[in-house]
Short mmCIF file of C-alpha atoms in Angstrom, two decimals:
data_model
loop_
_atom_site.label_atom_id
_atom_site.label_comp_id
_atom_site.label_asym_id
_atom_site.label_seq_id
_atom_site.Cartn_x
_atom_site.Cartn_y
_atom_site.Cartn_z
CA UNK N 1472 123.00 175.08 108.19
CA UNK N 1473 123.29 173.38 104.89
CA UNK N 1474 120.27 172.77 102.54
CA UNK N 1475 120.55 169.67 100.84
CA UNK N 1476 118.30 167.96 98.43
CA UNK N 1477 118.15 164.16 96.85
CA UNK N 1478 117.20 164.04 93.26
CA UNK N 1479 113.96 161.80 94.06
CA UNK N 1480 112.72 161.67 90.48
CA UNK N 1481 114.10 157.95 89.89
CA UNK N 1482 116.92 156.05 91.28
CA UNK N 1483 119.15 155.17 94.05
CA UNK N 1484 117.70 157.73 96.01
CA UNK N 1485 116.96 156.24 99.28
CA UNK N 1486 120.61 155.18 99.51
CA UNK N 1487 121.52 158.74 98.88
CA UNK N 1488 119.13 159.72 101.76
CA UNK N 1489 121.03 157.48 104.24
CA UNK N 1490 124.35 158.41 103.25
CA UNK N 1491 124.15 161.88 103.53
CA UNK N 1492 121.98 161.91 106.91
CA UNK N 1493 125.31 159.38 108.42
CA UNK N 1494 127.13 162.00 106.91
CA UNK N 1495 125.46 164.74 108.32
CA UNK N 1496 126.30 163.18 111.96
CA UNK N 1497 129.84 162.05 111.26
CA UNK N 1498 130.77 165.11 110.10
CA UNK N 1499 128.97 167.45 112.66
CA UNK N 1500 127.71 169.64 109.70
CA UNK N 1501 123.79 170.77 110.34
CA UNK N 1502 121.80 169.60 107.12
CA UNK N 1503 118.33 169.87 106.29
CA UNK N 1504 117.50 166.87 104.14
CA UNK N 1505 114.97 166.92 101.35
CA UNK N 1506 113.89 164.74 98.31
CA UNK N 1507 113.58 167.13 95.33
CA UNK N 1508 110.87 166.40 92.74
CA UNK N 1509 110.50 169.77 90.94
CA UNK N 1510 112.32 172.86 89.92
CA UNK N 1511 110.02 174.94 92.78
CA UNK N 1512 111.94 172.29 95.23
CA UNK N 1513 115.26 173.50 94.24
CA UNK N 1514 114.97 176.87 96.17
CA UNK N 1515 117.30 177.47 98.61
CA UNK N 1516 119.57 174.73 98.16
CA UNK N 1517 122.73 174.61 98.80
CA UNK N 1518 123.50 170.90 97.30
CA UNK N 1519 121.52 168.80 95.62
CA UNK N 1520 122.66 165.01 95.00
CA UNK N 1521 122.24 163.25 92.02
CA UNK N 1522 121.56 159.58 92.62
CA UNK N 1523 122.70 156.19 90.45
CA UNK N 1524 119.73 155.45 87.88
CA UNK N 1525 118.62 155.36 84.14
CA UNK N 1526 120.38 158.96 82.99
CA UNK N 1527 117.89 158.50 79.73
CA UNK N 1528 114.98 158.34 82.39
CA UNK N 1529 116.26 161.27 84.59
CA UNK N 1530 117.86 163.57 81.58
CA UNK N 1531 114.06 162.95 80.47
CA UNK N 1532 112.31 163.26 83.90
CA UNK N 1533 114.59 166.72 84.29
CA UNK N 1534 114.03 168.53 81.25
CA UNK N 1535 109.99 167.69 81.46
CA UNK N 1536 110.10 169.37 84.75
CA UNK N 1537 112.52 172.74 83.66
CA UNK N 1538 114.89 171.50 86.05
CA UNK N 1539 118.07 171.67 84.06
CA UNK N 1540 118.89 175.49 84.23
CA UNK N 1541 117.82 175.87 88.05
CA UNK N 1542 119.68 172.79 89.07
CA UNK N 1543 123.16 174.49 87.10
CA UNK N 1544 122.60 177.42 89.89
CA UNK N 1545 123.53 175.23 92.58
CA UNK N 1546 126.65 175.22 94.79
CA UNK N 1547 127.08 172.25 95.00
CA UNK N 1548 126.35 168.70 93.44
CA UNK N 1549 127.31 165.02 94.23
CA UNK N 1550 126.40 162.46 91.45
CA UNK N 1551 126.85 159.07 91.03
CA UNK N 1552 126.68 156.15 87.81
CA UNK N 1553 123.90 158.56 85.91
CA UNK N 1554 124.47 161.21 88.12
CA UNK N 1555 127.78 161.57 87.04
CA UNK N 1556 126.98 161.24 83.95
CA UNK N 1557 123.98 163.98 83.84
CA UNK N 1558 126.84 166.53 85.38
CA UNK N 1559 129.54 165.42 82.25
CA UNK N 1560 130.59 168.14 80.38
CA UNK N 1561 130.51 165.29 76.99
CA UNK N 1562 128.59 163.02 76.77
CA UNK N 1563 129.66 159.32 74.43
CA UNK N 1564 126.06 157.56 73.23
CA UNK N 1565 123.98 159.56 74.85
CA UNK N 1566 120.53 160.38 72.60
CA UNK N 1567 119.92 164.17 70.69
CA UNK N 1568 117.26 164.51 72.52
CA UNK N 1569 119.30 163.77 75.97
CA UNK N 1570 120.06 167.36 77.80
CA UNK N 1571 122.37 167.13 80.57
CA UNK N 1572 123.57 169.78 83.09
CA UNK N 1573 127.68 170.18 81.10
CA UNK N 1574 128.72 171.80 84.69
CA UNK N 1575 131.82 168.75 85.26
CA UNK N 1576 134.56 169.55 82.89
CA UNK N 1577 134.96 165.57 81.84
CA UNK N 1578 134.16 163.34 78.73
CA UNK N 1579 131.86 160.03 80.02
CA UNK N 1580 130.85 157.28 78.33
CA UNK N 1581 128.32 156.19 78.92
CA UNK N 1582 127.88 151.58 79.44
CA UNK N 1583 131.60 151.61 78.54
CA UNK N 1584 132.42 148.71 81.00
CA UNK N 1585 129.74 146.59 79.37
CA UNK N 1586 126.19 145.04 79.89
CA UNK N 1587 125.12 143.76 83.72
CA UNK N 1588 127.37 140.77 83.15
CA UNK N 1589 129.91 142.94 83.01
CA UNK N 1590 129.27 144.97 86.48
CA UNK N 1591 131.94 144.16 89.23
CA UNK N 1592 132.54 145.52 92.74
CA UNK N 1593 135.86 146.38 93.36
CA UNK N 1594 138.23 148.67 95.76
CA UNK N 1595 139.42 152.05 94.63
CA UNK N 1596 142.71 152.98 94.53
CA UNK N 1597 143.79 156.52 96.30
CA UNK N 1598 144.60 158.74 93.09
CA UNK N 1599 148.16 159.26 94.70
CA UNK N 1600 149.72 160.45 97.95
CA UNK N 1601 147.70 163.11 99.56
CA UNK N 1602 144.35 162.51 97.95
CA UNK N 1603 141.30 161.54 100.93
CA UNK N 1604 140.44 157.75 101.04
CA UNK N 1605 136.41 158.20 100.04
CA UNK N 1606 136.13 154.22 100.17
CA UNK N 1607 138.44 152.34 102.76
CA UNK N 1608 138.99 148.95 101.88
CA UNK N 1609 135.64 148.81 100.93
CA UNK N 1610 134.25 147.07 97.50
CA UNK N 1611 132.13 149.43 95.43
CA UNK N 1612 129.58 148.63 92.81
CA UNK N 1613 130.21 149.16 89.23
CA UNK N 1614 127.06 148.86 87.83
CA UNK N 1615 126.67 148.87 83.86
CA UNK N 1616 129.05 152.22 84.88
CA UNK N 1617 130.53 154.65 82.62
CA UNK N 1618 133.59 155.57 82.41
CA UNK N 1619 135.78 158.74 82.48
CA UNK N 1620 137.56 158.96 78.98
CA UNK N 1621 138.43 162.44 79.36
CA UNK N 1622 139.55 165.12 82.01
CA UNK N 1623 139.90 168.95 81.74
CA UNK N 1624 141.89 170.85 83.63
CA UNK N 1625 140.51 172.08 86.31
CA UNK N 1626 138.86 168.82 87.64
CA UNK N 1627 140.77 166.44 90.33
CA UNK N 1628 141.14 162.73 90.42
CA UNK N 1629 140.71 161.00 93.72
CA UNK N 1630 140.36 157.42 92.80
CA UNK N 1631 141.09 155.08 90.33
CA UNK N 1632 139.83 151.94 89.13
CA UNK N 1633 143.14 149.02 90.38
CA UNK N 1634 143.59 147.59 87.39
CA UNK N 1635 143.37 150.40 84.56
CA UNK N 1636 143.99 153.18 86.84
CA UNK N 1637 141.03 154.94 84.91
CA UNK N 1638 139.48 157.64 86.77
CA UNK N 1639 136.21 156.52 88.96
CA UNK N 1640 136.42 159.90 91.40
CA UNK N 1641 136.87 163.23 90.29
CA UNK N 1642 136.00 166.88 91.65
CA UNK N 1643 135.97 170.43 90.44
CA UNK N 1644 136.31 173.44 92.76
CA UNK N 1645 135.62 176.77 91.22
CA UNK N 1646 134.44 180.16 92.08
CA UNK N 1647 131.96 178.77 95.25
CA UNK N 1648 131.12 175.72 93.39
CA UNK N 1649 132.15 172.50 94.39
CA UNK N 1650 131.24 169.12 92.21
CA UNK N 1651 131.70 166.00 93.35
CA UNK N 1652 131.54 163.30 90.43
CA UNK N 1653 131.69 159.08 90.51
CA UNK N 1654 131.21 156.71 87.88
CA UNK N 1655 130.69 154.08 90.67
CA UNK N 1656 128.30 153.71 93.77
CA UNK N 1657 130.09 154.40 97.10
CA UNK N 1658 126.50 155.43 98.59
CA UNK N 1659 125.66 151.56 98.45
CA UNK N 1660 128.01 151.52 100.95
CA UNK N 1661 129.81 154.05 102.60
CA UNK N 1662 129.05 157.65 103.59
CA UNK N 1663 132.86 158.99 103.40
CA UNK N 1664 131.90 160.04 99.97
CA UNK N 1665 128.81 162.32 101.32
CA UNK N 1666 130.79 163.47 104.30
CA UNK N 1667 134.20 164.56 101.22
CA UNK N 1668 131.08 166.55 99.80
CA UNK N 1669 129.59 167.99 103.17
CA UNK N 1670 133.17 169.12 105.00
CA UNK N 1671 134.15 171.02 101.19
CA UNK N 1672 131.07 172.33 99.67
CA UNK N 1673 130.52 174.10 103.58
CA UNK N 1674 133.99 175.35 103.01
CA UNK N 1675 133.80 176.35 98.94
CA UNK N 1676 129.85 177.98 100.31
CA UNK N 1677 132.51 180.55 103.30
CA UNK N 1678 134.97 181.56 100.52
CA UNK N 1679 132.73 182.47 98.29
CA UNK O 236 143.39 136.03 93.56
CA UNK O 237 144.29 140.01 94.51
CA UNK O 238 142.18 141.28 97.52
CA UNK O 239 141.73 144.43 94.78
CA UNK O 240 140.55 142.70 92.06
CA UNK O 241 137.60 143.33 90.65
CA UNK O 242 134.50 140.40 90.97
CA UNK O 243 131.77 140.30 89.33
CA UNK O 244 128.75 139.09 89.47
CA UNK O 245 128.28 138.83 92.89
CA UNK O 246 124.98 139.12 94.84
CA UNK O 247 125.24 142.79 95.63
CA UNK O 248 126.29 143.55 91.74
CA UNK O 249 123.15 141.76 90.87
CA UNK O 250 121.00 143.07 93.67
CA UNK O 251 122.61 147.03 92.74
CA UNK O 252 121.04 146.90 89.32
CA UNK O 253 117.46 146.59 90.67
CA UNK O 254 118.42 149.46 93.15
CA UNK O 255 119.21 151.96 90.20
CA UNK O 256 115.62 150.84 88.49
CA UNK O 257 113.78 152.09 91.64
CA UNK O 258 111.35 154.56 90.86
CA UNK O 259 111.22 153.68 86.96
CA UNK O 260 108.75 151.88 84.78
CA UNK O 261 110.02 148.62 82.84
CA UNK O 262 107.99 148.12 79.87
CA UNK O 263 107.03 144.85 77.63
CA UNK O 264 108.29 145.49 74.23
CA UNK O 265 108.21 142.79 71.34
CA UNK O 266 110.37 144.41 68.43
CA UNK O 267 113.09 147.07 67.97
CA UNK O 268 110.65 149.55 67.35
CA UNK O 269 108.64 149.46 70.25
CA UNK O 270 111.99 149.27 72.32
CA UNK O 271 112.68 152.88 70.83
CA UNK O 272 109.04 154.10 71.54
CA UNK O 273 110.31 152.72 75.40
CA UNK O 274 113.17 154.41 75.74
CA UNK O 275 112.26 157.76 74.34
CA UNK O 276 108.84 157.39 76.85
CA UNK O 277 111.95 157.32 79.34
CA UNK O 278 111.43 153.70 80.56
CA UNK O 279 114.34 152.36 82.76
CA UNK O 280 114.31 149.28 81.50
CA UNK O 281 113.01 147.22 78.57
CA UNK O 282 111.36 143.84 78.76
CA UNK O 283 112.00 141.40 75.09
CA UNK O 284 108.97 138.91 74.77
CA UNK O 285 107.71 137.19 71.52
CA UNK O 286 104.02 138.36 72.53
CA UNK O 287 102.51 140.41 75.09
CA UNK O 288 100.45 138.63 77.73
CA UNK O 289 97.27 139.68 76.22
CA UNK O 290 98.09 138.16 73.31
CA UNK O 291 99.13 134.86 75.55
CA UNK O 292 96.24 134.73 76.94
CA UNK O 293 94.22 135.31 73.89
CA UNK O 294 96.49 132.75 71.51
CA UNK O 295 97.21 130.06 73.78
CA UNK O 296 99.70 127.38 73.74
CA UNK O 297 103.26 127.44 75.14
CA UNK O 298 104.42 130.40 75.53
CA UNK O 299 108.36 130.43 75.71
CA UNK O 300 111.62 132.46 75.40
CA UNK O 301 111.96 134.96 72.48
CA UNK O 302 113.98 133.86 69.70
CA UNK O 303 117.33 135.40 70.02
CA UNK O 304 117.58 137.28 67.22
CA UNK O 305 115.01 139.48 68.17
CA UNK O 306 116.80 139.83 71.72
CA UNK O 307 119.96 140.51 69.91
CA UNK O 308 117.82 143.27 68.01
CA UNK O 309 116.19 144.85 70.63
CA UNK O 310 119.47 144.84 72.55
CA UNK O 311 121.34 147.01 69.52
CA UNK O 312 118.28 149.41 69.69
CA UNK O 313 118.26 151.04 72.71
CA UNK O 314 120.73 151.66 75.59
CA UNK O 315 118.49 151.04 78.44
CA UNK O 316 118.73 147.67 80.30
CA UNK O 317 117.42 145.07 78.07
CA UNK O 318 115.43 142.30 80.64
CA UNK O 319 114.08 138.69 78.57
CA UNK O 320 111.85 136.05 79.95
CA UNK O 321 112.48 132.25 80.26
CA UNK O 322 109.52 130.31 81.32
CA UNK O 323 109.77 129.14 85.15
CA UNK O 324 111.91 126.34 85.83
CA UNK O 325 113.54 126.48 82.15
CA UNK O 326 117.26 126.89 83.16
CA UNK O 327 118.87 126.33 80.17
CA UNK O 328 116.51 129.11 78.66
CA UNK O 329 118.45 130.86 81.19
CA UNK O 330 121.57 130.00 80.23
CA UNK O 331 120.61 130.94 77.04
CA UNK O 332 120.09 134.52 77.73
CA UNK O 333 123.17 135.43 79.94
CA UNK O 334 124.87 134.06 76.75
CA UNK O 335 122.94 136.95 75.11
CA UNK O 336 124.04 139.20 78.24
CA UNK O 337 120.61 140.59 78.75
CA UNK O 338 120.75 142.61 81.90
CA UNK O 339 118.28 140.62 84.24
CA UNK O 340 116.50 137.42 83.78
CA UNK O 341 112.66 137.46 84.35
CA UNK O 342 111.39 133.77 85.37
CA UNK O 343 107.92 134.36 84.58
CA UNK O 344 104.68 132.79 84.74
CA UNK O 345 103.69 134.76 82.01
CA UNK O 346 105.05 131.61 80.01
CA UNK O 347 103.85 128.78 80.05
CA UNK O 348 106.23 126.64 82.94
CA UNK O 349 108.78 124.15 82.26
CA UNK O 350 108.84 122.21 85.50
CA UNK O 351 106.18 122.79 88.17
CA UNK O 352 108.68 121.30 91.25
CA UNK O 353 111.38 123.33 91.17
CA UNK O 354 112.21 127.17 90.48
CA UNK O 355 115.79 127.71 88.97
CA UNK O 356 118.76 128.05 91.07
CA UNK O 357 119.46 131.39 90.64
CA UNK O 358 122.54 131.21 92.38
CA UNK O 359 124.36 129.89 89.16
CA UNK O 360 123.42 132.67 87.09
CA UNK O 361 126.14 136.06 87.43
CA UNK O 362 122.84 137.90 85.17
CA UNK O 363 120.33 138.91 88.42
CA UNK O 364 116.62 136.97 87.97
CA UNK O 365 113.34 138.68 88.92
CA UNK O 366 110.89 136.66 90.52
CA UNK O 367 107.20 137.28 90.59
CA UNK O 368 104.74 136.99 94.05
CA UNK O 369 101.52 136.66 95.66
CA UNK O 370 102.41 136.41 99.30
CA UNK O 371 105.60 136.97 101.71
CA UNK O 372 105.84 133.39 101.24
CA UNK O 373 106.28 133.42 97.55
CA UNK O 374 108.50 136.22 97.70
CA UNK O 375 110.75 134.35 100.56
CA UNK O 376 111.25 131.43 98.42
CA UNK O 377 112.02 133.03 95.35
CA UNK O 378 115.27 134.98 97.61
CA UNK O 379 116.24 132.10 98.56
CA UNK O 380 116.46 130.63 95.52
CA UNK O 381 118.46 133.87 94.81
CA UNK O 382 116.21 136.28 92.99
CA UNK O 383 117.67 139.61 93.11
CA UNK O 384 114.34 141.53 92.57
CA UNK O 385 110.81 140.89 93.54
CA UNK O 386 107.33 141.97 91.54
CA UNK O 387 103.70 141.45 92.70
CA UNK O 388 102.18 138.48 89.67
CA UNK O 389 99.34 140.29 89.18
CA UNK O 390 97.14 139.44 86.60
CA UNK O 391 98.73 139.88 83.53
CA UNK O 392 97.45 140.56 80.66
CA UNK O 393 94.52 141.56 81.85
CA UNK O 394 94.25 145.28 82.29
CA UNK O 395 92.98 145.05 85.70
CA UNK O 396 94.63 145.82 88.62
CA UNK O 397 92.69 143.99 91.35
CA UNK O 398 95.40 141.12 91.53
CA UNK O 399 98.37 143.14 92.04
CA UNK O 400 96.81 144.97 94.97
CA UNK O 401 96.23 141.71 96.50
CA UNK O 402 99.40 140.51 96.12
CA UNK O 403 101.09 143.68 97.32
CA UNK O 404 98.64 143.34 99.75
CA UNK O 405 99.36 139.66 100.62
CA UNK O 406 103.38 140.35 100.91
CA UNK O 407 102.87 143.25 103.10
CA UNK O 408 100.49 141.49 105.95
CA UNK O 409 103.19 138.56 105.21
CA UNK O 410 105.59 141.37 106.74
CA UNK O 411 102.95 142.77 109.83
CA UNK O 412 102.73 138.72 111.06
CA UNK O 413 106.14 138.09 110.70
CA UNK O 414 107.20 141.75 113.11
CA UNK O 415 104.38 140.62 115.37
CA UNK O 416 105.99 136.86 115.18
CA UNK O 417 109.15 138.39 116.44
CA UNK O 418 107.43 140.72 118.82
CA UNK O 419 105.77 137.31 120.55
CA UNK O 420 102.79 139.29 120.78
CA UNK O 421 101.29 136.71 117.59
CA UNK O 422 99.75 133.60 117.76
CA UNK O 423 102.40 131.28 116.15
CA UNK O 424 106.38 132.62 116.57
CA UNK O 425 108.52 132.84 113.46
CA UNK O 426 110.78 129.49 113.44
CA UNK O 427 106.69 128.37 112.54
CA UNK O 428 106.05 130.81 110.21
CA UNK O 429 109.31 130.16 108.25
CA UNK O 430 108.66 126.12 108.29
CA UNK O 431 104.94 126.62 107.11
CA UNK O 432 106.37 128.83 104.28
CA UNK O 433 109.42 126.79 103.70
CA UNK O 434 111.97 128.95 104.16
CA UNK O 435 115.01 129.53 105.89
CA UNK O 436 114.12 131.33 109.70
CA UNK O 437 117.04 134.62 108.61
CA UNK O 438 115.79 135.71 106.09
CA UNK O 439 112.14 136.17 108.12
CA UNK O 440 114.42 137.22 110.66
CA UNK O 441 116.20 140.20 108.55
CA UNK O 442 112.40 140.91 107.19
CA UNK O 443 110.92 141.57 110.74
CA UNK O 444 114.20 143.61 111.67
CA UNK O 445 114.16 145.97 108.67
CA UNK O 446 110.49 145.71 108.01
CA UNK O 447 110.60 145.33 104.10
CA UNK O 448 111.87 143.03 101.56
CA UNK O 449 115.40 142.43 101.45
CA UNK O 450 115.82 143.18 98.08
CA UNK O 451 114.32 145.76 95.42
CA UNK O 452 110.00 144.94 94.94
CA UNK O 453 108.37 146.08 91.92
CA UNK O 454 104.27 146.16 90.57
CA UNK O 455 103.60 144.37 87.94
CA UNK O 456 100.22 142.75 86.02
CA UNK O 457 97.62 144.61 85.18
CA UNK O 458 99.12 148.21 84.99
CA UNK O 459 97.36 149.87 82.76
CA UNK O 460 96.66 153.72 83.46
CA UNK O 461 98.99 156.37 84.95
CA UNK O 462 96.98 156.63 88.14
CA UNK O 463 97.25 152.34 88.68
CA UNK O 464 101.26 153.14 88.43
CA UNK O 465 100.72 156.20 90.89
CA UNK O 466 98.84 153.80 93.79
CA UNK O 467 101.22 150.69 93.21
CA UNK O 468 104.08 153.30 94.46
CA UNK O 469 102.39 154.98 96.91
CA UNK O 470 101.23 151.30 98.24
CA UNK O 471 104.98 151.50 99.13
CA UNK O 472 105.90 149.34 95.50
CA UNK O 473 109.85 150.59 94.44
CA UNK O 474 108.41 151.01 90.70
CA UNK O 475 106.72 149.24 87.89
CA UNK O 476 106.24 146.96 85.51
CA UNK O 477 103.92 147.38 82.49
CA UNK O 478 103.56 144.85 80.32
CA UNK O 479 100.53 144.73 77.88
CA UNK O 480 99.03 148.35 79.26
CA UNK O 481 101.19 150.30 76.71
CA UNK O 482 101.47 148.73 73.03
CA UNK O 483 97.85 147.45 73.41
CA UNK O 484 96.37 150.56 74.57
CA UNK O 485 95.41 153.32 71.03
CA UNK O 486 98.21 155.58 71.82
CA UNK O 487 101.63 153.31 73.04
CA UNK O 488 104.10 156.49 73.01
CA UNK O 489 101.72 159.42 74.90
CA UNK O 490 100.49 156.36 77.92
CA UNK O 491 104.14 155.32 78.16
CA UNK O 492 105.39 158.91 79.06
CA UNK O 493 102.33 159.35 80.80
CA UNK O 494 102.98 156.68 83.36
CA UNK O 495 106.31 157.48 83.80
CA UNK O 496 105.83 161.38 84.79
CA UNK O 497 102.89 159.64 87.12
CA UNK O 498 105.49 156.91 88.48
CA UNK O 499 108.26 159.75 89.36
CA UNK O 500 105.38 162.50 90.69
CA UNK O 501 103.34 159.68 92.19
CA UNK O 502 103.02 161.64 95.31
CA UNK O 503 101.39 165.09 93.20
CA UNK O 504 97.77 164.33 92.24
CA UNK O 505 97.70 167.48 90.70
CA UNK O 506 100.48 166.17 88.28
CA UNK O 507 98.99 162.85 87.54
CA UNK O 508 95.46 165.05 86.79
CA UNK O 509 97.27 166.38 83.69
CA UNK O 510 99.82 163.48 82.46
CA UNK O 511 96.70 161.62 82.38
CA UNK O 512 94.02 163.80 79.62
CA UNK O 513 93.21 162.65 76.59
CA UNK O 514 95.27 159.52 76.44
CA UNK O 515 93.13 157.76 74.58
CA UNK O 516 91.57 154.02 75.47
CA UNK O 517 93.74 151.97 77.27
CA UNK O 518 93.95 148.42 76.61
CA UNK O 519 91.24 145.89 76.48
CA UNK O 520 91.09 145.02 79.94
CA UNK O 521 89.20 141.62 81.57
CA UNK O 522 86.45 141.46 84.77
CA UNK O 523 88.40 138.90 87.33
CA UNK O 524 84.54 137.12 87.26
CA UNK O 525 85.41 136.20 83.66
CA UNK O 526 88.16 134.76 84.21
CA UNK O 527 88.37 130.40 84.10
CA UNK O 528 91.35 129.07 87.46
CA UNK O 529 93.40 127.75 85.03
CA UNK O 530 93.13 130.71 82.62
CA UNK O 531 94.98 132.20 85.57
CA UNK O 532 98.79 133.09 84.97
CA UNK O 533 99.26 134.03 88.54
CA UNK O 534 99.18 130.57 90.27
CA UNK O 535 101.86 128.96 88.32
CA UNK O 536 104.80 127.81 89.52
CA UNK O 537 104.14 129.35 93.59
#
């Protein structure tokens, strides 16, 4: 039984809950799903989903509720958009007081795609032969999306922007840890990314 | 066009931004300094406008879209999304706001309506729109016109939550009636209900089936305290707009922070109690009984 939480302070929480519920059913991995708003509620989680939302708001609420340090200890993290920013090691354009988890070795540029008129939806390109197909042919929304501008050595690119080739979904595996981050919002269209997360998180926990 | 080519301005991209704002507080600001305070307090977005509703109410006259220079300055001051208001039916103000690249346009009854016959055709825009409503019919009409997000109207600039509650209940009652009608137990069937509301029956069928509006639904109009915000959340709203409630209060930064916390922890009375301590005076408020029918903003653009 995997204990999976969805950070529910702000953002597209319901979309992540639904994607995770479907992913549990499709992978037949038994999960217990709950929303999380305090440090106490983080206890016992195997995986935490960080929703899309406003990263300044989320980081402020995480700091106020002393959640950042305990979140760094969780084995599996999946973050989309603002969730990716929270996980990233380096963030361009963040304010000095905005603290992030810094566990995923990428550099992201906040809102680099521009303002809302520049938001778009697009099919994604698999990052090469053997890369998993996390979104199928579906058009995935990029909403005032961050750009992944640097990828660390231990980070593996899973999907790219079809025109520019920029990485848009990445993963990082290390001893007993599994991190999955997307600049876009697969949760709005599909549960495939969540299925992938559950499968790999379970494997990471078994090899721990 | 390539099948894979990115597309801009689709409805799901527009309503998608509203989905990302859920659980958050959107704050009215009139200067870049206020915008920075709002962001520091944890606002998910700021609403740029010339005067807050309480001042519009007091000063009277025609209230219009903000000066483009002010919108630009506010955009430069913050990284969170910037919204701006245009008058109901004023499609050129909306075009101007789109050209300024604001992130969301509020076609708002708080400003003086420009057209009493038609709202803006919001399908023509790449920027998403939010519109106010008092009941399900109004919500459905605005969604049919292309609104990507709905908020209750409440009664702006009063610091009185009573009208927002009336409108939240109004929408919920409508949804309940649509569900009943769909099950054929109601007095009128869904088609008759749609006709009465002057909307396509398809949208009502969708609502009857899902039990909720097809777009994100925030509360607005009269929210002045952390408890007000949390009550709207417990009523099932997706988030809150706070207009005059912050910068007309004694301590805007502390009150703004408290409202953000109360919105995130809306089901935790201990947390709401903690953040509500010692905030000083709320904004000057108005009893509805002292408002004349002409001074009510919620009855504009229905």
